[in-house]
Coordinates of C-alpha atoms and ligand atoms in Angstrom, one line a residue:
X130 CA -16.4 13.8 29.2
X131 CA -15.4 13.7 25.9
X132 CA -15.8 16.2 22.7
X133 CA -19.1 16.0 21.2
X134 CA -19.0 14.8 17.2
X135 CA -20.4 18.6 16.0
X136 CA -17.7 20.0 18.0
X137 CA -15.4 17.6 16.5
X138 CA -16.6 17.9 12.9
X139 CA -16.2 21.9 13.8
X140 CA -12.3 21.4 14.5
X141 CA -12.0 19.1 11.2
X142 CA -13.6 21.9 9.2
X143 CA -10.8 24.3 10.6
X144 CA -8.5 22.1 9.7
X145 CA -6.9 21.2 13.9
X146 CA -5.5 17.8 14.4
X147 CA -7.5 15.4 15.5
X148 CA -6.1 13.2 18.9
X149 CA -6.7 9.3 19.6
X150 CA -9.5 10.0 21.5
X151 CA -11.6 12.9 19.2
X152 CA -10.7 10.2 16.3
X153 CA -12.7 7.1 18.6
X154 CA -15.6 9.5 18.5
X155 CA -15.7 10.4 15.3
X156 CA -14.8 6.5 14.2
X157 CA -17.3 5.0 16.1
X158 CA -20.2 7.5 16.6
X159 CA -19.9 9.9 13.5
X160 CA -23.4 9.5 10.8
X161 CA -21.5 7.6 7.4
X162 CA -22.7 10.7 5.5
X163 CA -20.8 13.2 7.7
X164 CA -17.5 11.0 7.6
X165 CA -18.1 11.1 3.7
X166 CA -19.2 15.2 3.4
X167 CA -16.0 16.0 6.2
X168 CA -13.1 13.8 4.0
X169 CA -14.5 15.2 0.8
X170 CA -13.7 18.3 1.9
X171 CA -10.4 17.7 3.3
X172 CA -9.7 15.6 0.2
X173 CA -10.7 18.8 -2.3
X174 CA -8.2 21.4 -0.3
X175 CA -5.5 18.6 -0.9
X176 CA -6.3 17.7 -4.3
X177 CA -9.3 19.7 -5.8
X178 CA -11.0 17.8 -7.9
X179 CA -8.5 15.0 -9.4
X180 CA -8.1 11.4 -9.1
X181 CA -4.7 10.1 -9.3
X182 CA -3.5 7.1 -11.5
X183 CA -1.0 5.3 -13.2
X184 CA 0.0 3.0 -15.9
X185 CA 1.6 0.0 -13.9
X186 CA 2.5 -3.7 -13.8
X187 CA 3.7 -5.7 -11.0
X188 CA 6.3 -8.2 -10.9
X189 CA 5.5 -11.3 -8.5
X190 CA 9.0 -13.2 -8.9
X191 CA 8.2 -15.4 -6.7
X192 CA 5.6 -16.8 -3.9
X193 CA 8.1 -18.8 -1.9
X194 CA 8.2 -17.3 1.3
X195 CA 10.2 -18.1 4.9
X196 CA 7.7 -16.2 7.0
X197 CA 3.9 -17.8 7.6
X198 CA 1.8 -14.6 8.7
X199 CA -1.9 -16.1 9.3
X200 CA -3.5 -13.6 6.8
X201 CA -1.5 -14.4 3.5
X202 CA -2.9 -17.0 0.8
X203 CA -0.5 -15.9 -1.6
X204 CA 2.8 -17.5 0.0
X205 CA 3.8 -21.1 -0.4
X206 CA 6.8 -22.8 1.0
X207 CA 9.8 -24.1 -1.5
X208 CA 8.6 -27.1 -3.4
X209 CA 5.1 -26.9 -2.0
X210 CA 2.4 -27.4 -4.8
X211 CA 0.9 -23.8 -6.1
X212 CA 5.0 -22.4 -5.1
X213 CA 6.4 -19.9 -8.2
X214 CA 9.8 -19.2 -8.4
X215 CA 10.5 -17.3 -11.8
X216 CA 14.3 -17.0 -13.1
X217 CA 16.4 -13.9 -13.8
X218 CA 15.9 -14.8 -17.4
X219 CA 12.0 -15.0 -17.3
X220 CA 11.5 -12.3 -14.9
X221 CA 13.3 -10.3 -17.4
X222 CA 11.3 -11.7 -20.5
X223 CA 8.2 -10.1 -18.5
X224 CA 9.6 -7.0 -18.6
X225 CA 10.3 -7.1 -22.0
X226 CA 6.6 -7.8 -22.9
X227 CA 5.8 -4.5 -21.6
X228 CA 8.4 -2.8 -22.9
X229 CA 5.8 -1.0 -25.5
X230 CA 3.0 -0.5 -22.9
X231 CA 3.7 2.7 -21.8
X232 CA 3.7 1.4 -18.4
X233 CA 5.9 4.6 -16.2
X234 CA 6.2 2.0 -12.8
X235 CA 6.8 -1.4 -12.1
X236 CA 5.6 -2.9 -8.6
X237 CA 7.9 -5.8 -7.4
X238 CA 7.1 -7.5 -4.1
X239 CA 8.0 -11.2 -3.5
X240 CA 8.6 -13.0 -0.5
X241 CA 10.8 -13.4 2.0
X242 CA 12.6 -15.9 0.0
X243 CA 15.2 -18.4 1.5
X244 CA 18.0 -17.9 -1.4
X245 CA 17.6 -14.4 -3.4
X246 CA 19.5 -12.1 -1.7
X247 CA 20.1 -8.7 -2.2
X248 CA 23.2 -8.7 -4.8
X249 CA 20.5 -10.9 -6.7
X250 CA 17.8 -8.3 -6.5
X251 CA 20.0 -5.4 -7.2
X252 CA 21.4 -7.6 -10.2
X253 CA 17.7 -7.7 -11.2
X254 CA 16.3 -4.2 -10.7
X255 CA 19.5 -3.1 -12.6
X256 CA 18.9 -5.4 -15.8
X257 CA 15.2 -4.0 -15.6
X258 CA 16.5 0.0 -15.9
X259 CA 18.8 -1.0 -18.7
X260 CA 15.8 -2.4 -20.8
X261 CA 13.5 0.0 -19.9
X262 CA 15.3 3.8 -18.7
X263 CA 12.3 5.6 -17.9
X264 CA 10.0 2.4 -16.0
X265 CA 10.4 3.8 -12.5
X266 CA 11.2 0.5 -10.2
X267 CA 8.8 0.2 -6.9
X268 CA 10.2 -2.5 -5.2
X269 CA 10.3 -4.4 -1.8
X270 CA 8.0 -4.3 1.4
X271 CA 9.9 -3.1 4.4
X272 CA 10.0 -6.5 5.8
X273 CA 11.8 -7.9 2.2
X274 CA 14.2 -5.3 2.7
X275 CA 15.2 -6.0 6.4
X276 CA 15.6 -9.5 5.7
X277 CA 17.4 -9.5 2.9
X278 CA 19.5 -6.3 3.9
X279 CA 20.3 -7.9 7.5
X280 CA 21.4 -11.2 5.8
X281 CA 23.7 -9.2 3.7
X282 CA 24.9 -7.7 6.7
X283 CA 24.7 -4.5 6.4
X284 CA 23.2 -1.5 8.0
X285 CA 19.9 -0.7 6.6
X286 CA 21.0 2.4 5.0
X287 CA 23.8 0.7 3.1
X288 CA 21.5 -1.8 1.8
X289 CA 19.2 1.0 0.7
X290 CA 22.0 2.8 -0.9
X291 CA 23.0 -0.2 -3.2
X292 CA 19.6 -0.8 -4.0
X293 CA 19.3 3.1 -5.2
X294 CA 22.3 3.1 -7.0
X295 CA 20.6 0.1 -8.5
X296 CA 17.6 2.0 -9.9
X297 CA 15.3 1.3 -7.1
X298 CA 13.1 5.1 -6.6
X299 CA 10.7 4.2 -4.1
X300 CA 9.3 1.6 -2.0
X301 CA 5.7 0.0 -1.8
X302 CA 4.0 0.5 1.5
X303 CA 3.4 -3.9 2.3
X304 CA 4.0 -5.5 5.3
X305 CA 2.8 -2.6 7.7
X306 CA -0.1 -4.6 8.9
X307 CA -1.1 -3.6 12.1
X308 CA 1.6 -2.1 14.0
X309 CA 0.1 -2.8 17.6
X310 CA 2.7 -5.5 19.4
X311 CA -0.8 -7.1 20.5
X312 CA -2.1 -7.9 17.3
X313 CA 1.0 -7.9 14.9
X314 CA 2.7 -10.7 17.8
X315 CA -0.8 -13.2 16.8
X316 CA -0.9 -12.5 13.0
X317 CA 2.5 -11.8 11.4
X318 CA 4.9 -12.8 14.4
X319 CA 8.4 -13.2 12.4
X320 CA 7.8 -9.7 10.7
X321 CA 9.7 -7.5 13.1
X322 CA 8.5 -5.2 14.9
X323 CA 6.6 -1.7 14.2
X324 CA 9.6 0.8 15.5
X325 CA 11.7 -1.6 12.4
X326 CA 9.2 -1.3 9.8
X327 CA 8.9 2.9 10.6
X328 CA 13.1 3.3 11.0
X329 CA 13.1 1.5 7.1
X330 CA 10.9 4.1 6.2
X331 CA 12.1 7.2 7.8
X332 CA 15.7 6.3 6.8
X333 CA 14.6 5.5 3.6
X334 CA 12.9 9.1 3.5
X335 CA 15.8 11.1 4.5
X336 CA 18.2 9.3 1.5
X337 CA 15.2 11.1 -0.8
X338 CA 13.7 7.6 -1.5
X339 CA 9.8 7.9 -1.3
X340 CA 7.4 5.4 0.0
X341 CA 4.3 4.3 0.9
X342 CA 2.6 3.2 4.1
X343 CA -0.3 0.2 4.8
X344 CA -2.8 -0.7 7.1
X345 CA -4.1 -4.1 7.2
X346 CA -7.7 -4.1 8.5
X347 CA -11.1 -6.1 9.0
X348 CA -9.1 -8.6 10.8
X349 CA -9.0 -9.3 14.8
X350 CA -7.7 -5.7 15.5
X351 CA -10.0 -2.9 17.1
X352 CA -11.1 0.8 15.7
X353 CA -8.4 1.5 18.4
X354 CA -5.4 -0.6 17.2
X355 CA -6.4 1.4 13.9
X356 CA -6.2 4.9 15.0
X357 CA -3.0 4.1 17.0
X358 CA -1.7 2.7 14.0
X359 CA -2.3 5.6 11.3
X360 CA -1.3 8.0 14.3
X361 CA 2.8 6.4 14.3
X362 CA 2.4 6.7 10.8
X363 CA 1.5 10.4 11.1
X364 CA 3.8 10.8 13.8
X365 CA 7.0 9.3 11.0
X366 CA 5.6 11.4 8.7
X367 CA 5.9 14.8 10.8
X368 CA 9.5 13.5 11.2
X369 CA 10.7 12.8 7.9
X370 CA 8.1 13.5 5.8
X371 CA 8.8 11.1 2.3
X372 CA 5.2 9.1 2.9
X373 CA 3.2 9.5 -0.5
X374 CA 0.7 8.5 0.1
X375 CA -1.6 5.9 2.5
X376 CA -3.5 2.8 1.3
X377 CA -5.5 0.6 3.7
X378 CA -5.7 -2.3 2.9
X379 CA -9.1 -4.9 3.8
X380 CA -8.7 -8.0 5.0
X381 CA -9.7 -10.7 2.2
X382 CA -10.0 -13.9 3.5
X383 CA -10.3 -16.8 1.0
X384 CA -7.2 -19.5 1.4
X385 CA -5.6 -18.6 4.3
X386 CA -5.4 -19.4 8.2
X387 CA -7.7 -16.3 9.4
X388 CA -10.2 -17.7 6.7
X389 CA -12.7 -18.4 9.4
X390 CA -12.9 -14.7 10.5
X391 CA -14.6 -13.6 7.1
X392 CA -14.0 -10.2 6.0
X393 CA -15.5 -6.8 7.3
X394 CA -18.1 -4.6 5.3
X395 CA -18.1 -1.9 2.8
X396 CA -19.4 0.9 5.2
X397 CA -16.4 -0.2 7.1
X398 CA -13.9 0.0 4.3
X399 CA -15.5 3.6 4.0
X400 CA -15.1 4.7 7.5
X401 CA -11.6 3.3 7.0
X402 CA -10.8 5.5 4.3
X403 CA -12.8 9.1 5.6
X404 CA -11.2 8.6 8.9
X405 CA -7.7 7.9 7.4
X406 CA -7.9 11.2 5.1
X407 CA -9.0 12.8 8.4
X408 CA -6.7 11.7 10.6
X409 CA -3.0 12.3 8.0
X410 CA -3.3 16.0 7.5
X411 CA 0.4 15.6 6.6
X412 CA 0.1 12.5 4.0
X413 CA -0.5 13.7 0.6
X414 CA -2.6 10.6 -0.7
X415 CA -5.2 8.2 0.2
X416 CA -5.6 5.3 -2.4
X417 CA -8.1 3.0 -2.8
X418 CA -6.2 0.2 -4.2
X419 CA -9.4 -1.3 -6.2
X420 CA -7.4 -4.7 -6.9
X421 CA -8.6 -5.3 -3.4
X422 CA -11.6 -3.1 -2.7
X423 CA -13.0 -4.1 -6.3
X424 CA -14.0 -1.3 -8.9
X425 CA -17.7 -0.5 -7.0
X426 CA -16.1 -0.2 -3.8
X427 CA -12.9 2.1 -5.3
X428 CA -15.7 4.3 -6.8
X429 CA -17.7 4.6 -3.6
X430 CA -14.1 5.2 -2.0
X431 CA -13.6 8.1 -4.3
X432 CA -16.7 9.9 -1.9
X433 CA -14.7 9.0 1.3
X434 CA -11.7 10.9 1.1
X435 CA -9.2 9.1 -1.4
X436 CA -8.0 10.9 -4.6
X437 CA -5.9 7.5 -6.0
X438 CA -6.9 4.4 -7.5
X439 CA -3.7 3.2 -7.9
X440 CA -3.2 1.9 -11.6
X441 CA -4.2 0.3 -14.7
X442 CA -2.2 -3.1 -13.4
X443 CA -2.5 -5.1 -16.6
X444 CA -3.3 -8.7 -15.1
X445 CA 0.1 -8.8 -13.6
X446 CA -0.9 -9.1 -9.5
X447 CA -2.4 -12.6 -8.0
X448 CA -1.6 -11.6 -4.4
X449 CA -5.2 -10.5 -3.9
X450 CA -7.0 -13.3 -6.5
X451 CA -5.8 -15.7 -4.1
X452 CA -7.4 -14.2 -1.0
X453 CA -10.8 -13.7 -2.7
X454 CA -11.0 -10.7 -4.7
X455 CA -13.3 -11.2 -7.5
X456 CA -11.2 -9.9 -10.4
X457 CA -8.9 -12.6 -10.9
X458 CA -7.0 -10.9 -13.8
X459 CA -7.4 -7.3 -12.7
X460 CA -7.1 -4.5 -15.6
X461 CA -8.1 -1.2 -15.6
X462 CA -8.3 0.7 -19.1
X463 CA -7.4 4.5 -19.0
X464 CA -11.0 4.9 -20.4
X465 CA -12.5 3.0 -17.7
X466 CA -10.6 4.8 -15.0
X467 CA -11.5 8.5 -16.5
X468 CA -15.4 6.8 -16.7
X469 CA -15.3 5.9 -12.9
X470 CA -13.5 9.1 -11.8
X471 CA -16.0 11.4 -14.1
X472 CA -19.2 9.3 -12.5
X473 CA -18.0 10.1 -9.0
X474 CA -17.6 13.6 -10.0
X475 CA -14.1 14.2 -10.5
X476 CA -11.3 13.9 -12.9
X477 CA -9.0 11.1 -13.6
X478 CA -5.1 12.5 -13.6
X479 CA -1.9 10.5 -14.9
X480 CA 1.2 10.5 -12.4
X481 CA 4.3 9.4 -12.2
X482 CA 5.4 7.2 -9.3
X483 CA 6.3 10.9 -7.5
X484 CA 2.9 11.9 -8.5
X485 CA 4.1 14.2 -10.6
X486 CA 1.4 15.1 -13.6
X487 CA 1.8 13.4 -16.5
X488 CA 0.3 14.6 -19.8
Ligands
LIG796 O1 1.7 -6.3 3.5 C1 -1.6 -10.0 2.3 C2 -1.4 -7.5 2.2 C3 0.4 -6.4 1.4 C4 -3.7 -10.2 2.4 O2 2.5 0.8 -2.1 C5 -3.4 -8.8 2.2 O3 1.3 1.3 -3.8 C6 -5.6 -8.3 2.2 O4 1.9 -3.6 0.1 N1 -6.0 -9.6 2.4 C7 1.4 -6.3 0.3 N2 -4.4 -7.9 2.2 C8 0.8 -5.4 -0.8 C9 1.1 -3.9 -0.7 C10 0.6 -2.9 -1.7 C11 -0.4 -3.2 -2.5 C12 -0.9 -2.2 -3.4 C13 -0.2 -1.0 -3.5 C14 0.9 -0.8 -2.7 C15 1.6 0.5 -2.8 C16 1.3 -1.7 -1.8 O5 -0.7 -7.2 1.1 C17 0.9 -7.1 2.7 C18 -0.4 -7.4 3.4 O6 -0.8 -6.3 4.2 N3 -2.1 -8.8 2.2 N4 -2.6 -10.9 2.4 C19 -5.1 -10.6 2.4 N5 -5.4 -11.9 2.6
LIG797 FE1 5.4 -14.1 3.4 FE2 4.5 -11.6 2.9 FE3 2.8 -13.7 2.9 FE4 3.9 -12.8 5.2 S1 2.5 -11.6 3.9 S2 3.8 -15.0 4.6 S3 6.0 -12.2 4.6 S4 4.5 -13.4 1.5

């Protein structure tokens, strides 16, 4: 028979790792309240009382997209009405805008596209460092940078090295998804598979490139596929150890081909994100990426374990807008933020893409 939840909750409290199975328990059987009181604490050893943010934009260059994964609403094929395809020129012209916004990162994330490569991307990130030095450059999912790296034909860490020597410091944590073959075969089939997307990561990790990691949830995958999936992650981190910080991501299901499934609740989202901080005693940071979640949910969040909101974004993302989230120019003001944090509690903290304290 299996551990009771009290003794479980006794081994979270003295800090021992929790396996698969102690993790289904706890996951499935565990009162909401407990999961909230046992990640708060976990969550105030590893950060006290701050709540991480930063002043960002994203860049979208484009939409166009060679893959079809059954969750996306965002990607279009070339030519297809609702496709974007912005040019050097007005991708640049973008950055420009911001050049006075004291904006410390800039997100990119694309598509797989059919024709950028990654002499064109490196040509981009480049002119972006040269009109703005100190805008730290986030840029690529995994599965971006193995296609475009591959079709360059070069190893992964060559590619990775020209796109460092570029300017590019660390690398969003998209196109995880779900990393079981079961489920990532039926939703994102051309995306490679999980043992790719971790090797990207850990060799991008031991070049001192730092990154994030995903978790697409709410969809057709189990509590199970979940805790195997944040278990590899923990398993790459204990190996080479550059993960900043963990961001699952709900399913939001307007406009695309899973539509039908409808998206999962909120007590889920915050059993999600307890059971994550619970489960990656060696990942730094939980985010509640509230572009998705919305702001109510990312302040509920803030009482389940995460200690980042990710940033002020600026109306620069439509990714999420176009699966259903209600903002559909998402903005955070630093005085909002600092409100939210302070009415959960806890105190709002500017970092740097390294989460290093700013100010
Ligand atoms: O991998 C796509 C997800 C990801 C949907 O590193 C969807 O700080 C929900 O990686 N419903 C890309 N999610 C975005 C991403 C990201 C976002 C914010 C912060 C960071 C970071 C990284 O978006 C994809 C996919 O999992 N996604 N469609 C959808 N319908
Ligand atoms: Fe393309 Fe990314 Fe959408 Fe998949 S999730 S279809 S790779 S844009």
């Amino acid at each position: 028979m299996g551990r009771m939840i009290e003794d479980i909750a006794a081994m979270v409290r003295a800090g021992e790792r929790l396996n698969a199975e102690d993790a289904l328990t706890l996951w499935t059987e565990a009162p909401l309240w407990l999961l909230g009181e046992l990640a708060t604490e976990r969550k105030r050893r590893v950060s006290g009382d701050k709540v991480f943010y930063n002043r960002n934009f994203h860049l979208e260059p484009t939409n166009v997209c060679l893959f079809e994964c059954s969750f996306c609403s965002y990607r279009r094929a070339a030519g297809e009405p609702g496709a974007w395809d912005y040019s050097m020129e007005e991708v640049l012209a973008m950055v420009e805008a911001r050049r006075e916004s004291g904006a410390t990162e800039v997100h990119i994330v694309g598509g797989v596209h059919p024709t950028h490569d990654l002499y064109y991307y490196t040509e981009m990130i480049r002119r972006i460092k040269q009109m703005m030095p100190s805008l730290c450059v986030k840029a690529f999912t995994a599965v971006e940078l193995r296609y475009m790296i591959h079709r360059a034909g070069l190893t992964v860490e060559e590619g990775l090295r020209l796109l460092k020597e570029a300017g590019m410091e660390s690398i969003p944590g998209g196109g995880a998804e779900i990393f079981a073959p079961e489920i990532r075969t039926k939703i994102c089939p051309q995306k490679g598979t999980a043992e790719e997307w971790l090797a990207l990561h850990g060799a991008a990790h031991r070049m001192g490139i730092d990154t994030n990691a995903t978790m697409l949830y709410g969809h057709i995958e189990s509590v199970e596929h979940r805790i195997d999936h944040i278990l590899r992650l923990r398993a790459q981190q204990d190996e080479t150890g550059g993960f900043n910080a963990f961001i699952p991501l709900k399913y939001r299901a307007a406009h695309n081909a899973m539509s039908s499934i409808g998206e999962t609740s909120v007590v889920d989202d915050l059993r999600t994100l307890a059971m994550s901080r619970l489960l990656l005693d060696n990942v730094p940071h939980i985010k509640a990426y509230w572009v998705m979640y919305g702001k109510q949910t990312a302040e509920l969040a803030l009482a389940f374990g995460a200690d980042d909101i990710d940033g002020t974004i600026d109306d620069s993302t439509k990714i999420y807008s176009m699966a259903g989230a209600e903002d559909t120019r998402p903005t955070m003001s630093i005085e909002e933020i600092r409100r939210m944090c302070a009415a959960a509690g806890l105190r709002a903290v500017e970092r740097d893409t390294h989460y290093n304290e700013i100010g």
